[in-house]
Coordinates of C-alpha atoms and ligand atoms in Angstrom, one line a residue:
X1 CA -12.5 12.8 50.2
X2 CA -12.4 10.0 48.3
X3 CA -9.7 7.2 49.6
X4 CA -7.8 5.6 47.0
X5 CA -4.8 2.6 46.2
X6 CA -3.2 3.2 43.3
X7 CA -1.4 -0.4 42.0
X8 CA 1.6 -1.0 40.1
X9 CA 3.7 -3.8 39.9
X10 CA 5.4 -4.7 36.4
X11 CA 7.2 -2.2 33.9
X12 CA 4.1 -1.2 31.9
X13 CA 2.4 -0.5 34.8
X14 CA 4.4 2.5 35.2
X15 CA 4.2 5.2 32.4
X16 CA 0.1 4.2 32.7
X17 CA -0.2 5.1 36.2
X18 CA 2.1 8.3 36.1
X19 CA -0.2 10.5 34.3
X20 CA -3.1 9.6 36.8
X21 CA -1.6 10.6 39.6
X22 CA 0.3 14.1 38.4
X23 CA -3.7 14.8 37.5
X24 CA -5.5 13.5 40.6
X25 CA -2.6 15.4 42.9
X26 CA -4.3 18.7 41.3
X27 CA -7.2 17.8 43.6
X28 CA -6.2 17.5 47.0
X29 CA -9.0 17.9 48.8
X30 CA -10.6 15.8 46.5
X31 CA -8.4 12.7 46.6
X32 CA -6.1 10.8 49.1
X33 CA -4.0 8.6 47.4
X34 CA -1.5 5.8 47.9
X35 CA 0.8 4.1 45.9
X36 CA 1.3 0.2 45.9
X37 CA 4.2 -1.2 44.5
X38 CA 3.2 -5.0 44.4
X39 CA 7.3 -5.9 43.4
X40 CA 6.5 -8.1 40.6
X41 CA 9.2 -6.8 38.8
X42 CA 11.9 -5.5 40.8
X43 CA 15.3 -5.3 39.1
X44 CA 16.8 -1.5 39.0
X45 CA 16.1 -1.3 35.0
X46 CA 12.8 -2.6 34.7
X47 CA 10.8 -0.7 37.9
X48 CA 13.2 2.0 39.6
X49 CA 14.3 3.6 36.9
X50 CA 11.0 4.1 35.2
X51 CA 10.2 6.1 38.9
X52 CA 12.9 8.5 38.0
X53 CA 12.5 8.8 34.4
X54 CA 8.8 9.7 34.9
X55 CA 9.1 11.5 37.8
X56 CA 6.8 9.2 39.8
X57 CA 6.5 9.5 43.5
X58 CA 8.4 6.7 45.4
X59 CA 5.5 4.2 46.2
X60 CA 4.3 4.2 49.8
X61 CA 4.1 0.5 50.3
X62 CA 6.6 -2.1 48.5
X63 CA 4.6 -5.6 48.9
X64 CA 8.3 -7.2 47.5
X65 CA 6.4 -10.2 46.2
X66 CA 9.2 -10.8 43.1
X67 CA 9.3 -13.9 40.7
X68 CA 7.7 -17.2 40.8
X69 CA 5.1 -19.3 39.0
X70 CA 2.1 -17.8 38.3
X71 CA 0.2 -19.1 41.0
X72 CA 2.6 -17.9 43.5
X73 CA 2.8 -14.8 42.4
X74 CA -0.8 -13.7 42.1
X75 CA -1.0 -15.7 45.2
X76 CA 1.4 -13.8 47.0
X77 CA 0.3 -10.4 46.0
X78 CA -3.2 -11.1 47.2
X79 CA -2.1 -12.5 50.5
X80 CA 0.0 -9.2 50.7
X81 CA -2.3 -6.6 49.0
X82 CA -5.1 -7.9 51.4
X83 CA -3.1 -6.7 54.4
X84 CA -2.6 -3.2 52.6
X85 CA -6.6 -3.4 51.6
X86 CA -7.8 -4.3 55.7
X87 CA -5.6 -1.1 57.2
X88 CA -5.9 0.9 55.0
X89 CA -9.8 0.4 53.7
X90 CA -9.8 2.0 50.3
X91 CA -13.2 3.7 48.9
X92 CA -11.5 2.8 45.2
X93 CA -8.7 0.9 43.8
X94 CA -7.1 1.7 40.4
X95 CA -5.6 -1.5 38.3
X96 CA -3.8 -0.9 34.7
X97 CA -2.9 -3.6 32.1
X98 CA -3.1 -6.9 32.0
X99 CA -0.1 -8.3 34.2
X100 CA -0.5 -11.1 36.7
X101 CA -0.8 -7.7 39.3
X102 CA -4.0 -6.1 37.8
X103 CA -6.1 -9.3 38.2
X104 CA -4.3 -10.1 42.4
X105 CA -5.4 -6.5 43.3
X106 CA -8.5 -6.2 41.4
X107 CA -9.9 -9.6 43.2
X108 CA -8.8 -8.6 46.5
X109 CA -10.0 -5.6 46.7
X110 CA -13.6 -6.6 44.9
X111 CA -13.6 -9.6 47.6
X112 CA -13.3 -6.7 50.6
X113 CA -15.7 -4.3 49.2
X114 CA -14.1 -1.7 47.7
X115 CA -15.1 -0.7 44.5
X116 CA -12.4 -0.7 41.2
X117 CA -11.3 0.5 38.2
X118 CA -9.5 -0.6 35.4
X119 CA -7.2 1.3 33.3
X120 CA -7.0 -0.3 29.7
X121 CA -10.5 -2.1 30.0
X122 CA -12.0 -4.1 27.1
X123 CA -8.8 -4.9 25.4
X124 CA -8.9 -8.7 23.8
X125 CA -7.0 -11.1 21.8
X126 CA -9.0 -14.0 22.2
X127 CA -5.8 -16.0 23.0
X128 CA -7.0 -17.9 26.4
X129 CA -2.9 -19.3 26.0
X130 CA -1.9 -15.8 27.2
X131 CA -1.6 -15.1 30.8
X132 CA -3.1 -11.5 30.1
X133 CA -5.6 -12.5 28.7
X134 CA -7.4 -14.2 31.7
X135 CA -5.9 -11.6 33.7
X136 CA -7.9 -9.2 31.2
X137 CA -11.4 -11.3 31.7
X138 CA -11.2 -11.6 34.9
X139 CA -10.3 -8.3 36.2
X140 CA -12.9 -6.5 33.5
X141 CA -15.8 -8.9 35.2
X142 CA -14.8 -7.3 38.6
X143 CA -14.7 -4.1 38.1
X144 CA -17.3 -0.8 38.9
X145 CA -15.1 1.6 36.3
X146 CA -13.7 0.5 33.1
X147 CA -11.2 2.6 31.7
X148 CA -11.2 2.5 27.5
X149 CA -8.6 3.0 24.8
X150 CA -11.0 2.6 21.9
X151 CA -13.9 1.4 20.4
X152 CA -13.0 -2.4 20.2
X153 CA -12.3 -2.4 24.0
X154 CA -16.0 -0.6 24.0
X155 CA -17.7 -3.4 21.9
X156 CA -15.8 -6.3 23.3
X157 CA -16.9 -5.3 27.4
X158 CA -21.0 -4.8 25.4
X159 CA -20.7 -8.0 24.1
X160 CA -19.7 -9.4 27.3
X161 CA -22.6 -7.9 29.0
X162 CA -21.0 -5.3 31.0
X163 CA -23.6 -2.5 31.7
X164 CA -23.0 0.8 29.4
X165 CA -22.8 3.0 32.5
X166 CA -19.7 1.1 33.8
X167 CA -17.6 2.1 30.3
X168 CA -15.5 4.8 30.2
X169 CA -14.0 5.7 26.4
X170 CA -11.0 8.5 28.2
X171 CA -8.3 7.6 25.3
X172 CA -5.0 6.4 26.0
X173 CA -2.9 7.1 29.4
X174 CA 0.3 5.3 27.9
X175 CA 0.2 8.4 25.0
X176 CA -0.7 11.0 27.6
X177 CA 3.0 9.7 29.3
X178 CA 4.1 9.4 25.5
X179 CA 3.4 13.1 24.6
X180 CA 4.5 14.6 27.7
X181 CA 7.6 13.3 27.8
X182 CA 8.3 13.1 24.0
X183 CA 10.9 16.6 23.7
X184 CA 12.9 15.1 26.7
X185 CA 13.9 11.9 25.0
X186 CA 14.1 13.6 21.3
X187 CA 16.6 15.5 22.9
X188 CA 19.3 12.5 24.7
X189 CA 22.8 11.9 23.1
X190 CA 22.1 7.7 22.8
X191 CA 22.2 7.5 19.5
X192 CA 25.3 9.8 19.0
X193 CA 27.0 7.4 21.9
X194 CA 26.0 4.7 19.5
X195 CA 26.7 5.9 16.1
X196 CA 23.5 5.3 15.2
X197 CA 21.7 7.6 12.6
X198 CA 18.2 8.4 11.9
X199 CA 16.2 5.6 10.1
X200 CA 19.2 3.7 10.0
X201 CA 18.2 0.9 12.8
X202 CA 15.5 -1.1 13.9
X203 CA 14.7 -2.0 17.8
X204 CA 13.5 -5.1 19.2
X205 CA 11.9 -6.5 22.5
X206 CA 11.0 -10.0 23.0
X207 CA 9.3 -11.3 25.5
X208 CA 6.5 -13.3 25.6
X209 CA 6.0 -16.9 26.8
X210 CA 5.2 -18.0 23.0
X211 CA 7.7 -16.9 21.4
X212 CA 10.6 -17.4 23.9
X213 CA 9.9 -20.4 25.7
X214 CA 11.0 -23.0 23.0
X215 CA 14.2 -23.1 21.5
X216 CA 13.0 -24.0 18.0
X217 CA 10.8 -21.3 17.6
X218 CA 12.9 -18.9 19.6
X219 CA 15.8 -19.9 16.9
X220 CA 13.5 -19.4 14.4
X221 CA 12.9 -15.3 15.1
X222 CA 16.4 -15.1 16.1
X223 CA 17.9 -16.7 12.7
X224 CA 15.2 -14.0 11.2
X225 CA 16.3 -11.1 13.1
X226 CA 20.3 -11.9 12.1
X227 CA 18.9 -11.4 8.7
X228 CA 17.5 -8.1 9.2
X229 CA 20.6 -7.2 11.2
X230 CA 22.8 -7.9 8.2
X231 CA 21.0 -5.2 6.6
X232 CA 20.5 -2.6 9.7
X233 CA 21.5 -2.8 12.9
X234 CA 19.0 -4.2 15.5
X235 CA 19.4 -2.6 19.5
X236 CA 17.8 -5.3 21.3
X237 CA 16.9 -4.5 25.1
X238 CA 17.0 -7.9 26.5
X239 CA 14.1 -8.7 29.1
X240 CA 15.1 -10.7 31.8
X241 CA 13.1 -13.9 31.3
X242 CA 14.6 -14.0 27.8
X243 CA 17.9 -13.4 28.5
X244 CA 17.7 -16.5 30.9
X245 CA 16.5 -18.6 27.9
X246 CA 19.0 -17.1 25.4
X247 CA 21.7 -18.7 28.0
X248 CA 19.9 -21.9 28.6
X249 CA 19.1 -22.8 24.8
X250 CA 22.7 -22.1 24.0
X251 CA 22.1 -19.3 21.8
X252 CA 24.6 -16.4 22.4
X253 CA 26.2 -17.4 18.8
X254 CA 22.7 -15.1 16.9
X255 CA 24.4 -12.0 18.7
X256 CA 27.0 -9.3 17.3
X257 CA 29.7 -8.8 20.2
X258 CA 30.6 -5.7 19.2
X259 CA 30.4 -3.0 21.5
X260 CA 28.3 -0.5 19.3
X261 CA 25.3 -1.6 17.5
X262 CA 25.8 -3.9 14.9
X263 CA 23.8 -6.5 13.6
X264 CA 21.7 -8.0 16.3
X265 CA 23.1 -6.5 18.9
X266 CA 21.7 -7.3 22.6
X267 CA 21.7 -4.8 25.9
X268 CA 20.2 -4.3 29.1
X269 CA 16.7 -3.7 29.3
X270 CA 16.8 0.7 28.5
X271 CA 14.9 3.2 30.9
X272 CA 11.7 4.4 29.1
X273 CA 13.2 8.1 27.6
X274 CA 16.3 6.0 26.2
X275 CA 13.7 3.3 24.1
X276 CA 11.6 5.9 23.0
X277 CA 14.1 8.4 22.1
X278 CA 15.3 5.2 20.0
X279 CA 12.2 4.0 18.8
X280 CA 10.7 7.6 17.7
X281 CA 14.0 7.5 15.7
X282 CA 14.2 3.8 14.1
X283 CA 13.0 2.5 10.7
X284 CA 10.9 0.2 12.4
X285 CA 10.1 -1.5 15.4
X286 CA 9.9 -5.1 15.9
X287 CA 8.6 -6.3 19.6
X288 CA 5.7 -8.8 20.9
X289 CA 4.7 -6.2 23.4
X290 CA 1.5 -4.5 23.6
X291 CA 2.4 -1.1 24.6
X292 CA 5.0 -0.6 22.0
X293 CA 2.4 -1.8 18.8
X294 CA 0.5 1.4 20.7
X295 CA 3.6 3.9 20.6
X296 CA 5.0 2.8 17.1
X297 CA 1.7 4.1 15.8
X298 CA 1.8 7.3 17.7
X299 CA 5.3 8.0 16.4
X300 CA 4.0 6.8 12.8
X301 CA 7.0 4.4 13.0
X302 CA 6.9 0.7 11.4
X303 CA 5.8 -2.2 13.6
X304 CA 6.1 -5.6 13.2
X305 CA 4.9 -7.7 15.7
X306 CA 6.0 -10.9 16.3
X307 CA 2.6 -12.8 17.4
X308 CA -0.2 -14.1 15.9
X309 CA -3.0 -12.1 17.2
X310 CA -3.3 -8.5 19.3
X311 CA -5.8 -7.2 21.5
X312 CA -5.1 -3.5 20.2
X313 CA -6.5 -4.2 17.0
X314 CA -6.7 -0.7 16.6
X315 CA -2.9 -0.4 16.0
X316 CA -3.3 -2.1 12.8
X317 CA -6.8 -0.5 11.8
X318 CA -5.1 3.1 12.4
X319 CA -2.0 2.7 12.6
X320 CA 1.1 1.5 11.5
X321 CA 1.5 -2.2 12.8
X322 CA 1.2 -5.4 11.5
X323 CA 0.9 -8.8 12.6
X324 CA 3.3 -11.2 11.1
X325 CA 3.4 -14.2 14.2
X326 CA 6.5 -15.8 14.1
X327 CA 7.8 -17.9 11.6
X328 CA 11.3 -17.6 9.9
X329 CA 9.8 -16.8 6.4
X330 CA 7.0 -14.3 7.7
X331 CA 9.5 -11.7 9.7
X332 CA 11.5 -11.5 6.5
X333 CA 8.9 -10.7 4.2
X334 CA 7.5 -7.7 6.4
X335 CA 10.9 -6.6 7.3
X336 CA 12.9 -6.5 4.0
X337 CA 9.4 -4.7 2.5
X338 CA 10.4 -1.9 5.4
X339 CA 13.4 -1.7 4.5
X340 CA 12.4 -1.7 0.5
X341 CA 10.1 1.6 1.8
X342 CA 6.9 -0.5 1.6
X343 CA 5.9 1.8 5.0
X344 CA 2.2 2.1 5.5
X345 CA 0.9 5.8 6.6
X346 CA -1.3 5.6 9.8
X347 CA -3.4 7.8 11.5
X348 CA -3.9 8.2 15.6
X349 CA -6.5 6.7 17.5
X350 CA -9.1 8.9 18.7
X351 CA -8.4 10.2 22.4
X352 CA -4.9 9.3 22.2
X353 CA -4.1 13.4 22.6
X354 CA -2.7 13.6 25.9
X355 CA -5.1 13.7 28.4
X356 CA -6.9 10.5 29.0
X357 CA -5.6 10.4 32.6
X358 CA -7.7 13.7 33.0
X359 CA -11.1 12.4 31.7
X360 CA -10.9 9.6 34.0
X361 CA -10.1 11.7 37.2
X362 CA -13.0 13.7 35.4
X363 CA -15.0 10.8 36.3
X364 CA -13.4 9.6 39.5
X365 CA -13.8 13.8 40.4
X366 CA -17.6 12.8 40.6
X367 CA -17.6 9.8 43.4
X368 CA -15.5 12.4 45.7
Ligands
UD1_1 C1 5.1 -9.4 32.8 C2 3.7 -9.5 32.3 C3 3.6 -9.2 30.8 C4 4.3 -7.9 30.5 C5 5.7 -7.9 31.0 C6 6.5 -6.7 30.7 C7 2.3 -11.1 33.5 C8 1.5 -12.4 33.4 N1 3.1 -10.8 32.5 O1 5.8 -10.5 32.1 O2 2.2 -9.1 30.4 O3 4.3 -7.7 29.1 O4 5.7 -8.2 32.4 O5 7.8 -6.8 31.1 O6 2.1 -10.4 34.5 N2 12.5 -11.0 36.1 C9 13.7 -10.5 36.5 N3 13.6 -9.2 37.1 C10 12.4 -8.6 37.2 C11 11.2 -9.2 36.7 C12 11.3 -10.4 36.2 O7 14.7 -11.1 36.4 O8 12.4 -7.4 37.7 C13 12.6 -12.4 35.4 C14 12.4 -13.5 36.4 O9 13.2 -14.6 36.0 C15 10.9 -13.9 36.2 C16 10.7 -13.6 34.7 O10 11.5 -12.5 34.5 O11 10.6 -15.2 36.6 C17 9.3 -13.3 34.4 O12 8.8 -12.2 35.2 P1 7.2 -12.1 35.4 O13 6.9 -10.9 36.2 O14 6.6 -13.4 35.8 O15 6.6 -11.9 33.9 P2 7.2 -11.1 32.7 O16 7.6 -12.0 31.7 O17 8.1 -10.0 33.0

């Protein structure tokens, strides 16, 4: 009986971890597993609904650790997850992603012995300015078992040095959660609420440090997006950390007030079957995120992403997305040639069918 910890602690954390566990709780005598929650984020729409919507179990242990710079926060979750790590003395851990969680966990546990394994190993940007991407190095230097999307991710950890008997190419656990849950969100009434039809909108997310941090350039992709809206109405899930600098710039005037969607049109963050019933609908996606550039090309829907490099190169190989980084001029030209029907065809990634979280408790299946 192998013991394992099971971390999660931001919102894509979630739909990556959810197919591991519905196939590791086919092995009970196998597997004992616990859930953390480190709390990193903790608002109602961007961790407990995701619970319900993919009918997680509730996590065992909450570490509550919340906001903070990043220092305190991976401080805190390490000073936290350490106490869960010394009672309850995992064989394994499992990290996913790249958030300032993975890399806390990963270096706890690593530091106390256990072994651990990364979900989404090997992806890189080669942007040292992104907090994920250090989180990426130094979790992927720590690990025993490293989890891959695709071939990049496979090449990048070689090149590095990582042993080939510590890589893992399962495919892509974020699809498996995609597919599975696919019919349920085809099937909501959001759009109807919204008047929205079929190919007739575009969604957004915005996030990231670079592009939301500084008003100029922050004015910049918003004066873009009003644009686009003039042309097709934007639904734009606000994330928190954006909406606070939406307010503190002064820059409430970019957004429609009307209640339906209408130009660029701003609302709470959505649970994950309301985005992707919308997205698997939309004429195109625009976001900074990296999980999105991975759906968009599963759905074969548009993306244009608003930064100026990704670590799922594959996305734009394969798929459907394109890199445009973040200038006025740029987000236009990609956008209006979407709209003109200038919509490149992709093809899926290799693996991404479905059951990557099988293959790796296929592989865990063997250290029990
Ligand atoms: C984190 C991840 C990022 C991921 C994103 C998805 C890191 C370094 N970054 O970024 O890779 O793409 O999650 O959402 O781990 N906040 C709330 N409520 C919450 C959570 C956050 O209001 O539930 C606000 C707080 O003001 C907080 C800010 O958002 O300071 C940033 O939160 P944080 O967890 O530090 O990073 P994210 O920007 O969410």
């Amino acid at each position: 009986m192998l013991k394992i910890i099971i971390v999660v602690g931001a919102r894509p954390n979630f739909m990556k971890m959810a197919p591991i566990i519905e196939a590791m709780n086919r092995y009970p005598a196998k597997f004992r597993h616990r859930l953390v929650h480190t709390g990193q984020h903790y608002d109602e729409r961007m961790s407990k609904s995701f619970f319900t919507d993919l009918g997680m179990p509730k996590p065992d242990m909450d570490l509550e650790v919340g906001s903070g710079s990043h220092a305190e926060q991976t401080a805190r979750i390490m000073v936290e997850f350490e106490k869960v790590c010394l009672r309850e003395t995992p064989d394994l851990v499992i990290v996913a992603g790249d958030v300032n969680s993975t890399m806390a966990c990963a270096i706890t546990a690593k530091k106390l012995g256990a072994r651990v394994a990364h979900v989404e190993a090997g992806l890189r940007s080669r942007d040292m300015s992104m907090p994920e991407e250090i989180n990426r190095l130094c979790t992927d230097v720590l690990c025993d078992y490293l989890f891959t999307t695709d071939h990049f991710a496979d090449e990048n950890l070689l090149a590095e040095g990582v042993p080939p008997e510590k890589i893992f190419f399962v495919g892509n656990v974020m699809i498996d959660t995609l597919l599975k849950h696919r019919e349920l969100a085809r099937n909501l009434d959001l759009m109807q609420r919204w008047g929205l039809k079929t190919r007739g909108f575009a969604t957004l997310t915005l996030h990231r440090p670079s592009n939301v941090d500084d008003p100029e350039t922050l004015r910049g992709i918003l004066d873009a997006l009003r644009e686009i809206g003039k042309e097709i109405p934007i639904v734009f899930p606000i994330h928190p950390r954006t909406k606070k600098m939406v307010e503190q710039f002064r820059l409430g005037e970019y957004f429609s007030s009307a209640g339906k969607p209408q130009g660029l049109w701003m609302t709470d963050p959505l649970g994950y079957l309301e985005l992707l019933h919308l997205n698997m609908h939309a004429k195109m996606v625009i976001t900074d995120s990296g999980g999105l550039q991975e759906e968009a090309t599963v759905l074969g829907v548009p993306c244009i992403t608003l930064r100026h490099n990704t670590e799922r190169p594959i996305t734009c190989e394969m798929g459907t997305n394109v890199i445009v980084g973040n200038s006025r001029a740029k987000i236009l030209h990609h956008a209006f040639g979407v709209l003109k029907g200038d919509v490149p065809t992709g093809k899926v990634p290799e693996k991404w069918d479905g059951r990557a979280a099988e293959r790796i408790v296929e592989v865990l299946s063997d250290l029990a």
